[in-house]
Coordinates of C-alpha atoms in Angstrom, one line a residue:
X1 CA 125.3 75.3 78.9
X2 CA 124.6 71.7 79.8
X3 CA 125.4 69.7 82.9
X4 CA 125.3 66.0 83.8
X5 CA 124.0 64.9 87.1
X6 CA 124.5 61.3 88.4
X7 CA 122.7 59.8 91.4
X8 CA 124.4 56.5 92.4
X9 CA 122.3 54.4 94.7
X10 CA 122.7 51.0 96.2
X11 CA 120.3 49.5 93.6
X12 CA 120.3 51.9 90.7
X13 CA 122.2 54.6 88.9
X14 CA 120.2 57.6 87.5
X15 CA 121.8 60.0 85.0
X16 CA 120.3 63.2 83.7
X17 CA 121.3 66.0 81.4
X18 CA 120.1 69.4 82.6
X19 CA 120.4 73.1 81.6
X20 CA 121.8 75.8 83.9
X21 CA 118.3 76.2 85.5
X22 CA 118.2 72.6 86.6
X23 CA 115.6 71.5 84.0
X24 CA 116.1 67.9 83.0
X25 CA 116.4 67.6 79.3
X26 CA 117.0 63.8 79.1
X27 CA 117.6 61.0 81.6
X28 CA 118.2 57.3 81.9
X29 CA 119.0 54.7 84.5
X30 CA 120.6 51.3 85.0
X31 CA 121.2 48.8 87.8
X32 CA 124.0 49.2 90.3
X33 CA 126.0 46.0 90.2
X34 CA 127.6 46.5 93.6
X35 CA 129.1 43.0 93.9
X36 CA 131.0 43.5 90.6
X37 CA 133.1 46.3 92.1
X38 CA 133.5 50.0 91.5
X39 CA 135.1 49.6 88.1
X40 CA 131.8 48.1 86.7
X41 CA 129.7 50.8 88.3
X42 CA 131.9 53.5 86.9
X43 CA 131.8 51.9 83.4
X44 CA 128.0 51.6 83.5
X45 CA 127.7 55.1 84.7
X46 CA 130.0 56.4 81.9
X47 CA 128.1 54.5 79.2
X48 CA 124.8 56.0 80.5
X49 CA 126.2 59.5 80.5
X50 CA 127.2 59.1 76.8
X51 CA 123.8 57.5 76.0
X52 CA 121.7 60.3 77.7
X53 CA 123.7 63.0 76.0
X54 CA 123.4 61.4 72.6
X55 CA 119.7 60.9 73.0
X56 CA 119.4 64.6 73.7
X57 CA 121.4 65.5 70.6
X58 CA 124.2 67.0 72.8
X59 CA 127.8 66.4 72.1
X60 CA 129.9 65.4 75.2
X61 CA 132.3 68.4 74.3
X62 CA 129.3 70.7 75.1
X63 CA 128.9 69.3 78.6
X64 CA 130.1 71.9 81.1
X65 CA 130.6 69.5 84.1
X66 CA 129.7 66.1 85.6
X67 CA 128.3 66.0 89.1
X68 CA 127.9 62.8 91.1
X69 CA 125.9 62.1 94.2
X70 CA 127.0 59.2 96.3
X71 CA 125.6 57.4 99.4
X72 CA 128.7 58.2 101.4
X73 CA 131.5 60.7 101.9
X74 CA 134.1 62.1 99.5
X75 CA 136.9 64.7 99.7
X76 CA 137.2 67.8 97.4
X77 CA 139.1 65.8 94.8
X78 CA 136.4 63.2 94.5
X79 CA 138.0 60.4 96.5
X80 CA 135.3 58.4 98.2
X81 CA 136.3 57.7 101.8
X82 CA 133.4 55.3 102.2
X83 CA 130.0 54.4 100.7
X84 CA 128.7 51.5 102.7
X85 CA 125.8 50.5 100.4
X86 CA 128.2 50.4 97.5
X87 CA 130.9 48.5 99.5
X88 CA 133.4 51.3 98.7
X89 CA 136.3 52.4 100.7
X90 CA 138.9 54.9 99.4
X91 CA 137.7 54.7 95.8
X92 CA 139.3 57.5 93.6
X93 CA 136.0 58.1 91.8
X94 CA 136.8 61.7 90.7
X95 CA 140.1 60.7 89.2
X96 CA 138.7 57.7 87.3
X97 CA 135.7 59.7 85.9
X98 CA 138.1 62.4 84.7
X99 CA 140.1 59.8 82.8
X100 CA 136.8 58.7 81.1
X101 CA 135.9 62.3 80.3
X102 CA 139.2 64.3 79.9
X103 CA 138.9 68.0 80.4
X104 CA 135.6 67.9 82.2
X105 CA 135.0 69.3 85.6
X106 CA 134.0 66.4 87.9
X107 CA 132.5 67.0 91.4
X108 CA 131.5 64.4 93.9
X109 CA 129.2 65.0 96.9
X110 CA 127.0 63.1 99.4
X111 CA 123.6 62.3 97.9
X112 CA 121.6 64.1 100.6
X113 CA 123.8 67.2 100.1
X114 CA 123.1 67.3 96.4
X115 CA 119.4 66.8 97.0
X116 CA 119.5 69.8 99.3
X117 CA 121.2 71.8 96.5
X118 CA 118.4 70.8 94.1
X119 CA 115.7 71.9 96.6
X120 CA 117.6 75.2 96.9
X121 CA 117.7 75.8 93.2
X122 CA 114.2 74.8 92.1
X123 CA 112.5 73.1 95.0
X124 CA 111.2 73.7 98.5
X125 CA 114.1 75.9 99.7
X126 CA 114.2 78.1 96.6
X127 CA 114.8 81.8 97.5
X128 CA 116.4 80.9 100.8
X129 CA 120.1 81.5 101.7
X130 CA 120.3 78.9 104.5
X131 CA 118.4 75.7 104.8
X132 CA 118.7 72.1 105.8
X133 CA 117.3 69.0 104.1
X134 CA 116.6 65.8 106.0
X135 CA 116.0 62.7 104.1
X136 CA 114.0 60.2 106.1
X137 CA 114.4 56.8 104.4
X138 CA 116.3 53.7 105.3
X139 CA 118.6 56.0 107.3
X140 CA 118.6 59.7 107.9
X141 CA 120.6 61.8 105.4
X142 CA 121.4 65.5 105.7
X143 CA 122.2 68.3 103.4
X144 CA 123.2 71.8 104.7
X145 CA 123.0 75.0 102.7
X146 CA 124.8 78.1 104.0
X147 CA 124.9 81.3 102.0
X148 CA 123.4 79.4 99.0
X149 CA 126.2 76.9 98.9
X150 CA 126.5 73.4 100.2
X151 CA 128.4 72.9 103.4
X152 CA 130.3 69.7 103.9
X153 CA 133.0 70.7 106.4
X154 CA 136.7 71.2 106.1
X155 CA 137.4 67.6 105.1
X156 CA 134.2 66.7 103.2
X157 CA 132.8 64.6 106.1
X158 CA 130.3 67.2 107.5
X159 CA 126.5 67.2 107.4
X160 CA 126.2 63.6 108.7
X161 CA 123.0 64.7 110.5
X162 CA 121.7 61.1 110.8
X163 CA 124.6 60.3 113.1
X164 CA 124.0 63.0 115.6
X165 CA 123.5 61.4 119.0
X166 CA 120.1 62.2 120.4
X167 CA 119.5 59.5 123.0
X168 CA 120.1 55.9 124.1
X169 CA 118.5 53.2 121.9
X170 CA 117.8 49.5 122.1
X171 CA 120.0 48.7 119.1
X172 CA 123.3 50.1 117.7
X173 CA 123.6 52.1 114.5
X174 CA 125.4 50.7 111.5
X175 CA 128.1 53.2 112.2
X176 CA 128.9 51.5 115.5
X177 CA 127.5 54.2 117.8
X178 CA 124.4 54.0 119.9
X179 CA 121.8 56.7 119.9
X180 CA 122.2 58.1 116.3
X181 CA 119.2 60.1 115.0
X182 CA 118.7 57.6 112.2
X183 CA 118.1 54.8 114.7
X184 CA 115.1 56.9 116.0
X185 CA 113.8 58.8 112.9
X186 CA 114.3 56.6 109.9
X187 CA 111.9 54.1 108.3
X188 CA 114.2 51.4 109.6
X189 CA 113.9 52.8 113.1
X190 CA 110.1 53.0 113.0
X191 CA 109.9 49.4 111.7
X192 CA 112.3 48.0 114.3
X193 CA 110.5 49.7 117.2
X194 CA 107.1 48.4 116.0
X195 CA 108.5 44.9 115.6
X196 CA 110.0 45.1 119.1
X197 CA 106.7 46.1 120.7
X198 CA 104.7 43.4 118.8
X199 CA 107.3 40.7 119.6
X200 CA 106.9 41.6 123.3
X201 CA 103.2 40.8 123.1
X202 CA 101.5 44.1 122.2
X203 CA 98.5 43.6 120.0
X204 CA 98.3 45.7 116.9
X205 CA 96.6 45.8 113.5
X206 CA 100.0 46.6 112.1
X207 CA 100.7 42.8 112.1
X208 CA 97.4 42.2 110.3
X209 CA 98.3 44.7 107.6
X210 CA 101.6 43.0 107.2
X211 CA 99.9 39.6 106.5
X212 CA 100.6 38.4 110.0
X213 CA 104.3 38.3 109.1
X214 CA 106.3 40.6 111.4
X215 CA 109.2 40.7 108.8
X216 CA 106.8 42.3 106.3
X217 CA 106.0 45.4 108.5
X218 CA 106.8 48.6 106.7
X219 CA 106.7 52.3 107.6
X220 CA 103.6 52.5 105.3
X221 CA 101.7 49.8 107.3
X222 CA 102.6 51.6 110.5
X223 CA 101.3 55.0 109.3
X224 CA 98.2 53.3 108.0
X225 CA 97.6 51.8 111.4
X226 CA 98.3 55.2 113.0
X227 CA 95.5 56.7 110.9
X228 CA 93.2 54.1 112.4
X229 CA 94.3 55.1 116.0
X230 CA 96.1 51.8 116.6
X231 CA 97.8 52.0 120.0
X232 CA 101.2 50.5 119.0
X233 CA 101.3 52.7 115.9
X234 CA 100.5 55.7 118.1
X235 CA 103.4 54.9 120.4
X236 CA 105.8 54.3 117.5
X237 CA 105.0 57.5 115.7
X238 CA 105.1 59.6 118.9
X239 CA 108.6 58.3 119.6
X240 CA 109.7 59.0 116.0
X241 CA 108.3 62.6 116.3
X242 CA 109.9 63.2 119.7
X243 CA 113.4 62.3 118.6
X244 CA 113.1 63.9 115.2
X245 CA 112.0 67.1 117.1
X246 CA 115.1 66.9 119.3
X247 CA 117.3 66.5 116.2
X248 CA 115.8 69.5 114.4
X249 CA 115.9 71.6 117.6
X250 CA 119.7 70.8 117.9
X251 CA 120.1 72.0 114.3
X252 CA 118.1 75.2 115.0
X253 CA 120.4 75.9 118.0
X254 CA 123.5 75.3 116.0
X255 CA 122.7 76.7 112.5
X256 CA 119.4 78.7 112.8
X257 CA 118.5 78.0 109.1
X258 CA 115.6 79.8 107.3
X259 CA 113.9 76.5 106.4
X260 CA 113.9 72.7 107.0
X261 CA 112.9 70.5 104.1
X262 CA 111.9 66.8 104.8
X263 CA 112.4 64.3 102.0
X264 CA 112.6 60.5 101.8
X265 CA 109.9 57.9 102.0
X266 CA 108.8 58.7 105.6
X267 CA 108.1 62.3 104.6
X268 CA 105.1 61.0 102.6
X269 CA 103.3 60.9 105.9
X270 CA 104.2 64.6 106.5
X271 CA 100.7 65.8 107.0
X272 CA 100.1 63.2 109.8
X273 CA 102.9 64.3 112.0
X274 CA 103.9 67.9 111.1
X275 CA 101.9 69.6 113.8
X276 CA 103.2 67.3 116.6
X277 CA 106.7 67.7 115.1
X278 CA 106.6 71.5 115.2
X279 CA 105.4 71.3 118.8
X280 CA 108.3 69.0 119.8
X281 CA 110.9 71.3 118.1
X282 CA 109.4 74.3 120.0
X283 CA 110.0 72.4 123.3
X284 CA 113.7 72.0 122.7
X285 CA 114.9 75.2 121.1
X286 CA 116.9 77.5 123.4
X287 CA 115.1 80.8 122.5
X288 CA 111.4 80.0 122.9
X289 CA 110.2 83.5 121.8
X290 CA 112.3 83.7 118.6
X291 CA 110.9 82.2 115.4
X292 CA 112.8 79.2 113.9
X293 CA 112.9 78.0 110.3
X294 CA 109.7 76.5 109.0
X295 CA 109.5 72.8 108.4
X296 CA 108.2 71.9 104.9
X297 CA 108.1 68.8 102.6
X298 CA 110.7 68.4 99.9
X299 CA 109.2 68.8 96.5
X300 CA 111.5 67.2 93.9
X301 CA 111.2 63.5 94.8
X302 CA 113.3 61.2 92.7
X303 CA 114.6 64.0 90.5
X304 CA 116.5 65.7 93.4
X305 CA 119.6 63.6 93.1
X306 CA 120.0 64.2 89.4
X307 CA 119.3 67.9 89.6
X308 CA 121.4 68.6 92.6
X309 CA 124.4 66.6 91.2
X310 CA 124.2 68.6 88.0
X311 CA 124.0 71.9 89.9
X312 CA 127.4 71.1 91.6
X313 CA 128.9 72.4 88.3
X314 CA 126.8 75.6 88.0

């Protein structure tokens, strides 16, 4: 059996053909023309599905299902309630894709949720029945696995872990609330806090690494400065670890999963903060003497979206 997995991002669309084990047989990508509307995105995606299948020598009739990961929230019929980075609101994605590919099962899920499914099948959470994936990138995404199945809640809007309130912050989240986890534990959050400290007069080699342009500060330059014991970088990373630890401890207290997997760009610095993160989590869990799920790095990288979306149909 063969499956199509689609990962729709704000800048690019990735399409892959997989077998039932999640192995990618063929793949391709194209730009996401957000400003041209959802019709253009669906058209480009459909063309790429046909191209990828043809290049693999597989007829569309032999495709079992089409799974799509989106940077937003959809219901069980594939209606996308919202996908901010795509400028989508109430887009009937599932219905429109079924018209393009009559007779095919089409399933739509949040991109972090499908990445969690991929990590469950062939990645860092393999062999576990319950696990949570946190993607630490521009925001904080979340994917929850319970009894080896994705959990998205009764209305498809669950697992928005990045919007769990964990404190009071100096800026509001894009969602309109203040104190969301992603305003403390994302790449954006780390950068904003470093910029704030430097703009207030704190000296730091972070600025030097950013070519003395505060707008060019990245999470990478911050962690590079952290390795060199820069004071501002130490403060920024400590704050990031503290609030991420609070967020994970909350998830331990609610779900008690077997494992936590960290993905996204910030997770590349995993080895620099993992010991401190485990300590922070241990401070905030309710049952101090009971083991909690291990925290590990995600392993599938850019393939997670394709594989997880394809696995929606398995």
